[in-house]
Coordinates of C-alpha atoms in Angstrom, one line a residue:
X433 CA 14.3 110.6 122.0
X434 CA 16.4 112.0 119.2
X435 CA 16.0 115.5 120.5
X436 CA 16.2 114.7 124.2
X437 CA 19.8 113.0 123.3
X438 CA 20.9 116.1 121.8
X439 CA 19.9 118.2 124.2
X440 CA 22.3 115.9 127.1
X441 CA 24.8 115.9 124.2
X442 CA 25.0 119.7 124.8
X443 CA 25.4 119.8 128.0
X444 CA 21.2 121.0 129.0
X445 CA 20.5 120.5 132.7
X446 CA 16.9 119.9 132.1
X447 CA 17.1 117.8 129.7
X448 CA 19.6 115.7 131.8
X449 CA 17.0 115.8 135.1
X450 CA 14.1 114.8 132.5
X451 CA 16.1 111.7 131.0
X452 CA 16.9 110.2 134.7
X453 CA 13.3 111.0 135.5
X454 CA 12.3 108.5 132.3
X455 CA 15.1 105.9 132.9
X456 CA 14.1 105.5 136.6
X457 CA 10.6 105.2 136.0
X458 CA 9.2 101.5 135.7
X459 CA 6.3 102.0 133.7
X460 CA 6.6 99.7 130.4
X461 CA 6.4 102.5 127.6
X462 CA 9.0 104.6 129.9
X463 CA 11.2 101.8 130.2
X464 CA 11.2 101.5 126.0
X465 CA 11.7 105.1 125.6
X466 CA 14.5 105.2 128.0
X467 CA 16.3 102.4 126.2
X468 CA 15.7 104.0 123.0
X469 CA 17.3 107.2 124.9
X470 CA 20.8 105.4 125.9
X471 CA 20.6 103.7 122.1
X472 CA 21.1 107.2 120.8
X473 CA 23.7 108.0 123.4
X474 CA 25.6 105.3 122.7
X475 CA 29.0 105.6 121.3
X476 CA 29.4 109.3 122.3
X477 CA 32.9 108.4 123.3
X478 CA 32.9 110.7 126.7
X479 CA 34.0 109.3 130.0
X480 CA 33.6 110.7 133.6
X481 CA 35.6 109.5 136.9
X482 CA 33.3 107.4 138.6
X483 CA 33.9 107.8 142.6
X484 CA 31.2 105.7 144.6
X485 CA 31.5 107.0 148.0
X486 CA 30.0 104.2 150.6
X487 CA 30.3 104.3 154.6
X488 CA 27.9 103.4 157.7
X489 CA 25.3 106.5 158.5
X490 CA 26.4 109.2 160.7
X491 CA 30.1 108.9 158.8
X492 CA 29.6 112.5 157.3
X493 CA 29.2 111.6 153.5
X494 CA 27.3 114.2 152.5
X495 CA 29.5 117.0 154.4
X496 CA 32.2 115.0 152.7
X497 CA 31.0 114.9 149.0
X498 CA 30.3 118.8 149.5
X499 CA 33.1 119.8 150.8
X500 CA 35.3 117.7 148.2
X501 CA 32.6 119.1 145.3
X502 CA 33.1 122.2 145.9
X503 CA 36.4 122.0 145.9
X504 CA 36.7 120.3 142.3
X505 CA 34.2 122.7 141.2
X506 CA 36.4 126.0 142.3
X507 CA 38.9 124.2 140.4
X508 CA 36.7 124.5 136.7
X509 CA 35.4 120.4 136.7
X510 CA 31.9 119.4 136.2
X511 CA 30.5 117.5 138.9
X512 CA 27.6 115.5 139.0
X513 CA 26.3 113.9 142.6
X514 CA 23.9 111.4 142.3
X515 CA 22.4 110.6 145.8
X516 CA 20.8 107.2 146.4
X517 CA 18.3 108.2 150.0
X518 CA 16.8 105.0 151.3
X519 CA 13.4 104.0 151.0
X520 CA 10.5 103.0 153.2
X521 CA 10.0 99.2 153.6
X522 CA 6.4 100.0 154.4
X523 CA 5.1 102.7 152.2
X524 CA 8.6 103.1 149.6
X525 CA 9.0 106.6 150.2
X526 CA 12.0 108.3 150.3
X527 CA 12.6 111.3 152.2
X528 CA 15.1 112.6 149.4
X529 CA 16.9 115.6 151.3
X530 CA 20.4 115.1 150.2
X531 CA 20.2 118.1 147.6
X532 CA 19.3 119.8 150.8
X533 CA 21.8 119.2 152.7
X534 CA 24.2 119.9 150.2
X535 CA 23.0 123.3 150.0
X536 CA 26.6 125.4 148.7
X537 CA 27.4 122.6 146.0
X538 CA 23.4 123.1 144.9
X539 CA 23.9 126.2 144.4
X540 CA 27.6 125.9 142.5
X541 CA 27.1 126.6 138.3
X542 CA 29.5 123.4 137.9
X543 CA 27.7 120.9 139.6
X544 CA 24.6 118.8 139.6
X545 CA 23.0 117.1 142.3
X546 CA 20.2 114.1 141.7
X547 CA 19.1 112.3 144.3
X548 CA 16.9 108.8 143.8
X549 CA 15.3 106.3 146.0
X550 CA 17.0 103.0 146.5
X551 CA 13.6 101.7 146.1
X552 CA 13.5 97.7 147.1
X553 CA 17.1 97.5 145.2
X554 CA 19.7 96.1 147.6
X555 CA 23.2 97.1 147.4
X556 CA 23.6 100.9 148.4
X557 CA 22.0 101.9 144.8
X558 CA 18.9 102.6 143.2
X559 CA 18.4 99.5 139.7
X560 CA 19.4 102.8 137.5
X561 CA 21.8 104.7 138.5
X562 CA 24.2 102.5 136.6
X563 CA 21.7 104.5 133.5
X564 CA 21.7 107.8 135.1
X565 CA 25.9 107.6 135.5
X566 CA 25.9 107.0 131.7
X567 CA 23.6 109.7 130.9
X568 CA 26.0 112.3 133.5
X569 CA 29.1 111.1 131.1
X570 CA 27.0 112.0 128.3
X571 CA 26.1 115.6 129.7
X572 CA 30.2 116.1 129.7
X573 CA 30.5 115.8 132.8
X574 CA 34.3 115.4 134.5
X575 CA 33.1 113.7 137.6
X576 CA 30.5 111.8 138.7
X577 CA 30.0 111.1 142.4
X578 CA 27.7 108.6 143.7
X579 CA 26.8 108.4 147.0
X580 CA 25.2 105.4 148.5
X581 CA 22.9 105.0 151.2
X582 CA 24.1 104.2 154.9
X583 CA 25.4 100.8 154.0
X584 CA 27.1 97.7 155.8
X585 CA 29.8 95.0 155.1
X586 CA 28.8 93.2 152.1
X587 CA 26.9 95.4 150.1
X588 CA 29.5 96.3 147.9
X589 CA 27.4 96.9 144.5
X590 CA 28.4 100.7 144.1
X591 CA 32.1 99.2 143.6
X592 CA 30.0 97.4 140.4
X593 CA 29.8 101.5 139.2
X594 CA 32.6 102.9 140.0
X595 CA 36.1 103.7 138.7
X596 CA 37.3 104.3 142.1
X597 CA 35.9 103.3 145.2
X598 CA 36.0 105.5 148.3
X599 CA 34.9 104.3 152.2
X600 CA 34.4 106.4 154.2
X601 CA 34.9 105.8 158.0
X602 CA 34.7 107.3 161.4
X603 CA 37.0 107.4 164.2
X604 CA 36.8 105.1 167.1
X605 CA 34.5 102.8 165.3
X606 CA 35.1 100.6 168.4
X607 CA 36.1 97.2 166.3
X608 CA 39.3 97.1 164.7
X609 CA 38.3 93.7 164.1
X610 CA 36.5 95.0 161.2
X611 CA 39.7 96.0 159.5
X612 CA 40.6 92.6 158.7
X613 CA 36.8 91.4 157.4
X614 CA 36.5 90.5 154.3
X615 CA 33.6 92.3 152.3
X616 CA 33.2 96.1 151.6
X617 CA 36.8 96.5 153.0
X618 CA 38.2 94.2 150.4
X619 CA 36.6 96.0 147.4
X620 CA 37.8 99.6 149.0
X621 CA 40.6 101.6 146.5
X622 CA 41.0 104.2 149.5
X623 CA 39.9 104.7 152.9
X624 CA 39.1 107.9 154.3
X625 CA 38.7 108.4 158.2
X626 CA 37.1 111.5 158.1
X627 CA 36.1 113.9 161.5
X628 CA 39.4 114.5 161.7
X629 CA 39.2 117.2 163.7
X630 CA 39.3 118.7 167.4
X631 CA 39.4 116.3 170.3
X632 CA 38.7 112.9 167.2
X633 CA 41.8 114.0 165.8
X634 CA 44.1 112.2 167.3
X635 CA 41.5 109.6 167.5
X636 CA 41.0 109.7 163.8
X637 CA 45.0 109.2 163.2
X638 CA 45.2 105.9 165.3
X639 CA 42.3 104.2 163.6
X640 CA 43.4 105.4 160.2
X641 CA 46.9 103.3 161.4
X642 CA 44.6 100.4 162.5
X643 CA 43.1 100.5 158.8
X644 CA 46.2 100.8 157.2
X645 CA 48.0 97.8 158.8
X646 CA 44.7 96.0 158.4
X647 CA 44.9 96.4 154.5
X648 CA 48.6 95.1 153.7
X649 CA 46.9 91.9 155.1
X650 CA 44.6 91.7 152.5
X651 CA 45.3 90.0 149.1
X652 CA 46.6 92.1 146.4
X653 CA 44.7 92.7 143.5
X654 CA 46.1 93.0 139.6
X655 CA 44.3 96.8 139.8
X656 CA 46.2 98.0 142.2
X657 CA 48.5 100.5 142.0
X658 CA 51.8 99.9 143.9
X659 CA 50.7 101.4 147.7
X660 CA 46.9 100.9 146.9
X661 CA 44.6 100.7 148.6
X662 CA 45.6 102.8 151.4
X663 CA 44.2 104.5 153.9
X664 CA 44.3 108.3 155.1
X665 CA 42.4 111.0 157.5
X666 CA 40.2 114.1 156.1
X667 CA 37.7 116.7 157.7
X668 CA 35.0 117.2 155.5
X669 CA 33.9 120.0 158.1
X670 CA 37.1 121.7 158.1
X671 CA 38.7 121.1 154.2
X672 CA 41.5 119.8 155.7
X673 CA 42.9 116.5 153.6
X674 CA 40.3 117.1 150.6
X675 CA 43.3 117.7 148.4
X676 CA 45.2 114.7 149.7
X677 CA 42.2 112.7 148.7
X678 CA 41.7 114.0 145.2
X679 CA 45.7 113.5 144.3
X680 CA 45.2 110.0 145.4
X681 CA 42.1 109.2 143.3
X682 CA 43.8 110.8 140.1
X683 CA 47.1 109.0 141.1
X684 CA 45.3 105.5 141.1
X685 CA 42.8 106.4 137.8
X686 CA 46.0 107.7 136.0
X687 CA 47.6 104.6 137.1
X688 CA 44.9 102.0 135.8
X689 CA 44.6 103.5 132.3
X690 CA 48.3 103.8 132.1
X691 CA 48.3 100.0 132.6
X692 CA 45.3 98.6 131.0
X693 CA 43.1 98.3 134.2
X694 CA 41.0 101.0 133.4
X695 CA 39.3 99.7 130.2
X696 CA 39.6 96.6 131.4
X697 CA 37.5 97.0 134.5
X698 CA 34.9 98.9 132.3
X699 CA 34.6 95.9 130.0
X700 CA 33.7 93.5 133.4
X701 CA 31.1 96.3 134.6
X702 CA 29.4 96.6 131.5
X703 CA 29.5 92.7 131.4
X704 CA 28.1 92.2 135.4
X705 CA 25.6 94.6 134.5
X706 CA 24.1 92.7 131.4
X707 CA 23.6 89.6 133.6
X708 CA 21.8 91.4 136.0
X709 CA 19.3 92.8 133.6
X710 CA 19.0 88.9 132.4
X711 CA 18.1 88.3 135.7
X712 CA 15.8 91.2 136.2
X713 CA 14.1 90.4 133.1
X714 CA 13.6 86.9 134.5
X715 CA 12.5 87.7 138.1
X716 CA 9.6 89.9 135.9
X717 CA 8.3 87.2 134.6
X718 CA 6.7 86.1 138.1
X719 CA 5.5 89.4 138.5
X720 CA 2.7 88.3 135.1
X721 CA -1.2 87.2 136.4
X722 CA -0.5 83.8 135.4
X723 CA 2.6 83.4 137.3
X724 CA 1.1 85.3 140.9
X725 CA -2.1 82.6 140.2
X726 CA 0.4 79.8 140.1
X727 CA 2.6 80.8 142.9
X728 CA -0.3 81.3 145.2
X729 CA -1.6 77.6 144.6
X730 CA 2.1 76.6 145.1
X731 CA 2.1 78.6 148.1
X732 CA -0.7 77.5 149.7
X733 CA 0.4 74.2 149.1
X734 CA 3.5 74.3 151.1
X735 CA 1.7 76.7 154.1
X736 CA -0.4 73.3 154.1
X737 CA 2.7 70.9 154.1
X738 CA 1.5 68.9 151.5
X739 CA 4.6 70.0 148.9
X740 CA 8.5 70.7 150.2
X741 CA 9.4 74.7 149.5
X742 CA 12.0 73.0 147.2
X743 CA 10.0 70.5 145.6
X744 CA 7.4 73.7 145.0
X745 CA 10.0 76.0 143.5
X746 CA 11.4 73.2 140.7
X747 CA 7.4 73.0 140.0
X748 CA 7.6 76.9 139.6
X749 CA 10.5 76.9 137.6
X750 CA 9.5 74.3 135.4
X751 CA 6.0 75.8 134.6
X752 CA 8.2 79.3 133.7
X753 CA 10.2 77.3 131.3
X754 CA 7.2 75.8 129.7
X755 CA 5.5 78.3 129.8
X756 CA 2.0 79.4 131.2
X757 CA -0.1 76.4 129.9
X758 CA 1.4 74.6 132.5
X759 CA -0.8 75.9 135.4
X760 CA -2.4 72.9 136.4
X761 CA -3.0 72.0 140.2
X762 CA -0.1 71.4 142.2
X763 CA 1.3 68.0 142.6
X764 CA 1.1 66.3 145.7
X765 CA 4.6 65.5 147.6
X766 CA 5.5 63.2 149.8

């Protein structure tokens, strides 16, 4: 792990695509190495931006994200995509063709694309991207962009990763109802109608209005800049706005570490994400032999209506707490 850590620390591509490779993985002796891995990364003292990029399918996010890469990456910066494609619910494969469709940024000596299954892992993300953005910022990277998966209102996780948090929208969405929602609009830092082009142009301008009035409505938040968030029109097909969009994101990043926000919405992230792995570690618990044996007796029970669903889970619960000696019969209810 020692070598593999300074391998990322100098800036080896390989090295990087082996050490995402290990932390996705869930095998047990993976999932020791890999923590061992970010051990010896931490404390490198680099930092990326952190852009999630989130919108419905069909809004153009990867034209987008190449478009705007290649664009950052003309201009010298290091960019790193990391793609989360969706996964079966049947069989949990993942078609993984966003490094394909990004074709010109694949090919671009300044960036690197990684795409990963979302896996079961609700939200937009895969469980370890938040490890695989770490290990990007320890590669040297400038900017890391992560893409989620087609998502809808209230998955809002990726906002959880981010520095800055960018939806993406299309024109004529057909409910400007949606403006005023609360959910993935409220955690938004900009919104970017993109297809702003040909006959949606004009299209694109009035709904990027309806957005914009929509979002003085909302609440303010401390990390927001004065203006923020806002709202504005791009064509990822065309290039047109790209630069528009990157000024913004640097004006708002530039703005939060200027006045505290920055470090202080690390601190939260890094805080959110230790409770989740709590509860990760917990929910793996049920996943032991014991544990399945004792659900499936607790199961069976309810199925039969002889014990609540509640009454059954404070029975599960309690035996997990106790630990595995208690997997006696389950306890009639009435």
């Amino acid at each position: 792990m020692t070598d593999l850590a300074e391998s990322i620390l100098n800036a080896d591509r390989r090295a990087l695509a082996r050490a995402i490779t290990l932390v996705e993985s869930t095998r047990a002796d993976h999932r020791e190495a890999a923590q061992a891995l970010l051990g010896e990364l931490a404390g490198h003292g680099r930092q990326a931006l952190r852009i999630g990029l989130s919108g419905t399918p069909g809004v153009g996010k990867s034209t987008f994200i190449e478009s705007f890469g290649l664009m950052l990456a003309d201009a010298g910066l290091k960019i790193a995509v990391l793609a989360v494609d969706p996964s079966s619910a049947r069989t949990g494969g993942s078609i993984l063709g966003d490094k394909t469709r990004m074709e010109r940024l694949s090919r671009h000596p300044n960036a690197f694309i990684r795409p990963s299954p979302s896996q079961s892992h609700l939200g937009g993300v895969a469980r370890r991207t938040r490890e695989a953005v770490a290990l990007c910022e320890a590669a040297g990277f400038d900017v890391v962009l992560i893409e989620t998966v087609g998502v809808g209102q209230s998955e809002t996780v990726v906002a959880e990763l981010s520095d800055i948090f960018v939806l993406l929208l299309a024109p004529a969405g057909g409910d400007e109802l949606q403006g005023v929602k609360r959910g993935i609009m409220e955690a938004a830092d900009l919104i970017v109608v993109n297809k702003a082009d040909g006959e949606l142009k004009s299209t694109a301008t009035r709904t990027c209005a309806d957005y914009a009035g929509a979002l003085r409505l909302l609440r303010a938040r401390p990390q927001d800049a004065p203006g923020f968030p806002k709202a504005m029109t791009a064509s990822a097909l065309h290039e047109a706005g790209l630069g528009a969009v990157w000024d913004e994101i640097r004006a708002l990043a530039n703005w939060r570490r200027e006045n505290g926000h920055w470090d202080e919405r690390r601190a939260a992230q890094a805080r959110h994400w230790f409770a989740e792995e709590v509860k990760q570690a917990l929910l793996a618990v049920l996943d032991t032999p014991e544990a399945r044996t004792r659900m499936a007796a607790l199961a069976e029970s309810v199925a039969q209506g002889t014990l609540a669903p509640g009454a059954a889970a404070r029975q599960m619960v309690s035996t997990l707490a106790g630990g595995s000696a208690a997997l006696d019969a389950p306890r009639e209810s009435a």
